[in-house]
Short mmCIF file of C-alpha atoms in Angstrom, two decimals:
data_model
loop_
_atom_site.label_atom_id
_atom_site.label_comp_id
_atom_site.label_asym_id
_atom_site.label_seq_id
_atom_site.Cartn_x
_atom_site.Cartn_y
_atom_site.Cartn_z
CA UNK A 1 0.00 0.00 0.00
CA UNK A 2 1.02 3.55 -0.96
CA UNK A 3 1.48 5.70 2.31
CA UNK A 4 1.14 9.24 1.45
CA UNK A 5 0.02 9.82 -1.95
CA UNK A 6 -0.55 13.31 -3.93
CA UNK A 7 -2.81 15.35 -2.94
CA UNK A 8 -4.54 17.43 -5.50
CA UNK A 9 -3.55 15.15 -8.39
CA UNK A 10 -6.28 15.83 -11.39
CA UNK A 11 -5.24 14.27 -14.52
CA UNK A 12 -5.27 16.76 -17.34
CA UNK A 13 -4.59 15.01 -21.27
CA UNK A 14 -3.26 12.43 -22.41
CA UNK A 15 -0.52 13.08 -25.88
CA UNK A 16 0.30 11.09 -28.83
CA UNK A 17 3.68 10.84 -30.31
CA UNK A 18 3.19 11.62 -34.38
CA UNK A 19 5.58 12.07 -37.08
CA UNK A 20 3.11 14.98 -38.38
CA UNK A 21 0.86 17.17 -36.47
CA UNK A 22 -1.21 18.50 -39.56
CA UNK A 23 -1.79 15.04 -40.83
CA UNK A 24 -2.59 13.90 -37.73
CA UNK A 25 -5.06 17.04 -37.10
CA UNK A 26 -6.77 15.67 -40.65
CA UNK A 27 -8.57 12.91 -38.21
CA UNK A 28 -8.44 14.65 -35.25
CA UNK A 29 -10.35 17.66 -36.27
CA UNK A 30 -11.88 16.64 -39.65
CA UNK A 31 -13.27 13.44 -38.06
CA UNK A 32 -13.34 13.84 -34.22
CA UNK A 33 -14.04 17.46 -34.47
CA UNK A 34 -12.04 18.60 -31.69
CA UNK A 35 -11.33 22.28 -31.19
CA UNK A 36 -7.75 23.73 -31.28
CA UNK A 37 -6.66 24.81 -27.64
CA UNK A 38 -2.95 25.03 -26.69
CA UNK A 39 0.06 24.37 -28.56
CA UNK A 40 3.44 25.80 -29.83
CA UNK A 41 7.32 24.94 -30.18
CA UNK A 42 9.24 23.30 -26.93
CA UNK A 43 12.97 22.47 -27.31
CA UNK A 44 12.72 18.78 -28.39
CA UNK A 45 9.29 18.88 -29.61
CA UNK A 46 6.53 20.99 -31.03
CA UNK A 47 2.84 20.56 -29.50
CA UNK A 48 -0.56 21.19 -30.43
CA UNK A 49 -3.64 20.61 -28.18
CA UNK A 50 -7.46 19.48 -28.97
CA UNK A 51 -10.58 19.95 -26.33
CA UNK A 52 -13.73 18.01 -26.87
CA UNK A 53 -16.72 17.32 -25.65
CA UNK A 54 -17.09 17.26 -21.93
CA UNK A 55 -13.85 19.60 -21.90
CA UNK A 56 -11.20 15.99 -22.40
CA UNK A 57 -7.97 16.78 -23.65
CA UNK A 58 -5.47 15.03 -26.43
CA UNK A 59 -2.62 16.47 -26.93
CA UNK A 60 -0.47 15.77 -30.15
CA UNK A 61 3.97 16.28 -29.87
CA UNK A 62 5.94 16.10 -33.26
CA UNK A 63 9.72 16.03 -32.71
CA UNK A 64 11.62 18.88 -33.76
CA UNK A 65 15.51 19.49 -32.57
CA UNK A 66 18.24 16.57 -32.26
CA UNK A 67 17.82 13.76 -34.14
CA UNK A 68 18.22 11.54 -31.14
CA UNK A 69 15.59 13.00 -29.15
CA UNK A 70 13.26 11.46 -26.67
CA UNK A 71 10.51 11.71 -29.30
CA UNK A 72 12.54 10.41 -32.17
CA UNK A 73 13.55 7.70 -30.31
CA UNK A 74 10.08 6.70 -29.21
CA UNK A 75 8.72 6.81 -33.01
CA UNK A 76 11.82 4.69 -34.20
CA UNK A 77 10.95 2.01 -31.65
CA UNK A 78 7.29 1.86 -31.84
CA UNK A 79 6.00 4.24 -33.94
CA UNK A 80 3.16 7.08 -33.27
CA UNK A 81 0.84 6.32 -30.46
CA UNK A 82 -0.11 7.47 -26.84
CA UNK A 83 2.95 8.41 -25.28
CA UNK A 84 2.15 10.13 -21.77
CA UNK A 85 -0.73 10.89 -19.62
CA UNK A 86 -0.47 14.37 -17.65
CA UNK A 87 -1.31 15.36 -14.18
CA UNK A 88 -1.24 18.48 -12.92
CA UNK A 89 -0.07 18.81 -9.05
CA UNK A 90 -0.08 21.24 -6.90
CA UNK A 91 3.33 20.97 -5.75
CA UNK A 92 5.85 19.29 -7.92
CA UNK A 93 8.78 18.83 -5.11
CA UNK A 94 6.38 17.67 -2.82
CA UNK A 95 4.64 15.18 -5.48
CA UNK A 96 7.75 13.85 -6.56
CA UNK A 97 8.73 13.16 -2.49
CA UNK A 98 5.28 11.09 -2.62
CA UNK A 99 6.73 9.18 -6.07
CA UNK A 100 10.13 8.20 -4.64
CA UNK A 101 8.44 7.53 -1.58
CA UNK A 102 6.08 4.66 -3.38
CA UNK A 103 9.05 2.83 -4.84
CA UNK A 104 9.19 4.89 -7.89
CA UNK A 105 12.14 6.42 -9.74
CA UNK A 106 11.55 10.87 -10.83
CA UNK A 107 13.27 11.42 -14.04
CA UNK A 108 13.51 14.22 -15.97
CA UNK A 109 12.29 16.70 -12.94
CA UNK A 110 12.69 20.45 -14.13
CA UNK A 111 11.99 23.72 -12.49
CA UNK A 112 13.56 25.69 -14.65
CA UNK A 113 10.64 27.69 -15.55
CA UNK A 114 8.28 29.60 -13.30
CA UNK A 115 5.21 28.89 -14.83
CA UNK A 116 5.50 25.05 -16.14
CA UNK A 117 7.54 22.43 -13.82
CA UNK A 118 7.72 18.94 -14.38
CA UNK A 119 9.12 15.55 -13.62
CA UNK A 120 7.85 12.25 -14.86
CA UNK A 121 7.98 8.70 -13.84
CA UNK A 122 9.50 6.24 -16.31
CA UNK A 123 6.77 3.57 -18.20
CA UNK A 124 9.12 0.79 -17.37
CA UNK A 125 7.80 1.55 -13.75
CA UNK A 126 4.74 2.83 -14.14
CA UNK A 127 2.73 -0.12 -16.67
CA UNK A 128 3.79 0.91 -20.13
CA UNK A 129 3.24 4.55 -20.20
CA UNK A 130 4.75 7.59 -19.26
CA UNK A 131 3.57 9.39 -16.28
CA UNK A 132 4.10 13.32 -16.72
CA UNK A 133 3.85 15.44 -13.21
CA UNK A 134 3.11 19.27 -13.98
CA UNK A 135 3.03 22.01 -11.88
CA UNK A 136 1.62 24.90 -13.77
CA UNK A 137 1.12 28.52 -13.18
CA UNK A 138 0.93 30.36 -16.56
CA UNK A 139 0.20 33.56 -15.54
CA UNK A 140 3.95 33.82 -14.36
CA UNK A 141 4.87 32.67 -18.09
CA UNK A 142 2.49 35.44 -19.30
CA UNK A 143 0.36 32.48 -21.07
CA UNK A 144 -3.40 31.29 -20.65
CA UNK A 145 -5.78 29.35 -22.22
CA UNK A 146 -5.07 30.94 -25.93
CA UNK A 147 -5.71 29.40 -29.08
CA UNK A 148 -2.69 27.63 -30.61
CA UNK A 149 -1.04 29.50 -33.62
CA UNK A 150 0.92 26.52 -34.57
CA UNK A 151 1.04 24.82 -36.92
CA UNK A 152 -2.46 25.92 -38.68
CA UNK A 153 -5.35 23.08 -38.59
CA UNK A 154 -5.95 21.52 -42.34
CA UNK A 155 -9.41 22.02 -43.86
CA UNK A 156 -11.76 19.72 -42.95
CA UNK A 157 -15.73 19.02 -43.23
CA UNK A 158 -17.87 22.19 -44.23
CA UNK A 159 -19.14 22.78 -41.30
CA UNK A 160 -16.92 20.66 -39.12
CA UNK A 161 -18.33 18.27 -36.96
CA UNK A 162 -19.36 18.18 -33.48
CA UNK A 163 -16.43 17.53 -31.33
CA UNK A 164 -16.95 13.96 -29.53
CA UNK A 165 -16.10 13.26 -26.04
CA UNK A 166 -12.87 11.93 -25.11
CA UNK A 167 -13.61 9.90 -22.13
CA UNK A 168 -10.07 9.00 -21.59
CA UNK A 169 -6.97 6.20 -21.87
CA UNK A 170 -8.30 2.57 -21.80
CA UNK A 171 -4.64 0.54 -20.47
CA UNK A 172 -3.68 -3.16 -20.06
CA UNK A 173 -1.69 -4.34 -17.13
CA UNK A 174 -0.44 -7.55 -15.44
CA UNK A 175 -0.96 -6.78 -12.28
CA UNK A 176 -4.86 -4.73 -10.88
CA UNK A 177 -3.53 -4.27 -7.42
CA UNK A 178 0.13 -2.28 -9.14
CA UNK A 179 -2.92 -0.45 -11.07
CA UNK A 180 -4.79 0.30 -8.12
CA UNK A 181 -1.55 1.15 -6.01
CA UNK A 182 -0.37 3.64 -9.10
CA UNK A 183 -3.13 5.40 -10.29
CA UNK A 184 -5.76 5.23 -7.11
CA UNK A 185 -3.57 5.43 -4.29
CA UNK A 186 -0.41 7.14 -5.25
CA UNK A 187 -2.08 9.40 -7.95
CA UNK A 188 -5.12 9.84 -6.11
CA UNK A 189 -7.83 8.48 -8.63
CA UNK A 190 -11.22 6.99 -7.60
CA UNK A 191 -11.57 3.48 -8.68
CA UNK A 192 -14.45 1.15 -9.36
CA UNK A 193 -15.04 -1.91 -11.05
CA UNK A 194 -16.54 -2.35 -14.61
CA UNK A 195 -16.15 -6.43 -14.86
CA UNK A 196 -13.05 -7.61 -14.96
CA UNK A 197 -11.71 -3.60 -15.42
CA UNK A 198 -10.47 -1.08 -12.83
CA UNK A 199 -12.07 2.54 -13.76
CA UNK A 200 -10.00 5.61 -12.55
CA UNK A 201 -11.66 9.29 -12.00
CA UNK A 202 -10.22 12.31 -10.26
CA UNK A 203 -12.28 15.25 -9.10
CA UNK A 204 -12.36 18.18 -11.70
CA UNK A 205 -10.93 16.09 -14.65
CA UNK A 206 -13.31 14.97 -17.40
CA UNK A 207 -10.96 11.75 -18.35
CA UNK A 208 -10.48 8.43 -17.11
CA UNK A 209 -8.14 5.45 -16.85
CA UNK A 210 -9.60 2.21 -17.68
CA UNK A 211 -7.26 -0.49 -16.97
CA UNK A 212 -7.85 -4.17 -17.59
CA UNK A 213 -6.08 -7.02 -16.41
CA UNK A 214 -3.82 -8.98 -19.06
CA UNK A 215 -1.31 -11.43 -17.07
CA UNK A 216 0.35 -12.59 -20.20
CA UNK A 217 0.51 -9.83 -22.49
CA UNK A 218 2.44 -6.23 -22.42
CA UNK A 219 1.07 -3.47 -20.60
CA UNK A 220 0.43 0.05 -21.65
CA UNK A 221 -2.05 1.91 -24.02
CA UNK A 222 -4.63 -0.17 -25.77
CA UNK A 223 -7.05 2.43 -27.19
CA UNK A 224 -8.34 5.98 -26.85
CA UNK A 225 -12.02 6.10 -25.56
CA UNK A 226 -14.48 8.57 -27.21
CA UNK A 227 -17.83 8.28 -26.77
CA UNK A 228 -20.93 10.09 -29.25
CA UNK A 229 -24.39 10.23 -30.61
CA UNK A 230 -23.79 10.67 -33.39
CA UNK A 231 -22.61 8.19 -36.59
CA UNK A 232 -18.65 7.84 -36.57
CA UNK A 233 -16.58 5.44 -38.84
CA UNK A 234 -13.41 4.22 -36.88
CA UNK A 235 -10.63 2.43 -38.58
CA UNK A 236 -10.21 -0.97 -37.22
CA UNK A 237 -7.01 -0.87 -35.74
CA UNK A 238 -4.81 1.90 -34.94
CA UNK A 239 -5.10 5.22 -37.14
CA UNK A 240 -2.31 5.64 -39.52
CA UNK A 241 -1.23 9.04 -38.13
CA UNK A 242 -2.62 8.82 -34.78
CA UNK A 243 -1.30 5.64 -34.36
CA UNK A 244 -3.64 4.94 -30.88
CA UNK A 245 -6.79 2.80 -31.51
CA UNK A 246 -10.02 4.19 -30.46
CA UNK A 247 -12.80 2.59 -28.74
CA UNK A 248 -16.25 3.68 -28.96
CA UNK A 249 -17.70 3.60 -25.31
CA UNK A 250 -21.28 4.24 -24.21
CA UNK A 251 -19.81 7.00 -21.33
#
């Protein structure tokens, strides 16, 4: 059992790894009809953000900079696909006390900048996908909520769509009681069954966690979860550009 976990924790998006933002954004947008949010260029990577339905997040991160990147890397080994979930945290020193404290290795902790601090925890320890710990306070940054500028959204449907609702990450892992240590009592999620599942929610965050138990097979990422009323052709296994599967879900 976790002793002490974060306080506060409210998970925030979850981000795919993509070789191309705007071809991405052609399914994202043109098909999922999700709204342009956040976004811009970061040292290793550029980002680009999508709200739906509900308020759920995806986030989108093409590499840019050094060719041996994280995010290079991470396409030349598996290609595009979900590649971290995000919570923010009230305090990031404190949360990461709370990680280390739970067994857990912090990597990659910065606090460089005023406004966006972060750490994560490695997917080898934390069932297949990275865990990213934010501490955010834009208006020290002189940011906000603004529309993203970059890189522009490609045409889609006239009109576009209505967005869907992301309902959140649906996971495998080995092990439901490591899932219910990580994500209920360390990261502070609310869990209840659905079957053989474990269903995570946090207070104030319109995404879940839906993890199911798979002794055998790898853990990590399985699909996306959207959920709508309306008629919506998904490709059968994962989207070329995306590279996540998506699972229609009835909430």
């Amino acid at each position: 059992m976790v002793r002490g976990g974060i306080e506060g924790a409210k998970l925030d998006h979850v981000a795919c790894g993509v070789e191309s933002i705007v071809e991405a954004a052609r399914f994202v947008a043109g098909v999922l009809g999700g709204e342009p949010w956040l976004g811009g260029p970061s040292i290793h990577f550029v980002f680009a953000q999508w709200r739906f339905e509900g308020g759920g997040l995806l986030e989108l991160i093409e590499p840019a900079g050094p060719p041996n990147g994280f995010l290079r890397r991470f396409l030349s080994s598996r290609g595009p696909g979900v590649h971290h979930v995000t919570f923010k945290v009230e305090d990031l020193a404190l949360a990461c006390e709370r990680v280390r404290a739970a067994g857990l290795d912090v990597v990659g902790f910065d606090d460089s900048s005023p406004g966006w601090k972060e750490a994560f925890v490695h997917p080898k320890q934390a069932q297949g996908v990275v865990v990213q710990l934010a501490e955010s306070h834009p208006e020290l940054d002189g940011g906000g909520n603004e529309p993203w500028a970059f890189p522009p959204s490609p045409p889609g449907p006239a009109p576009a769509p209505p967005p869907v609702r992301l309902v959140g990450l649906h996971l495998a892992a080995r092990d439901l009681r490591a899932a219910q240590r990580q994500w209920g009592e360390l990261l502070g999620g609310t869990a209840s069954r659905r079957g053989e599942d474990l269903v995570f929610i946090w207070p104030d965050s319109p995404l879940r966690i839906r993890v199911s138990p798979d002794p055998e097979g790898p853990e990590g990422p399985r699909a996306l979860e959207l959920a709508t009323a309306r008629r919506l052709e998904l490709p059968p296994g994962p989207h070329p550009a995306l590279g996540a599967r998506l699972e229609r879900v009835a909430s």
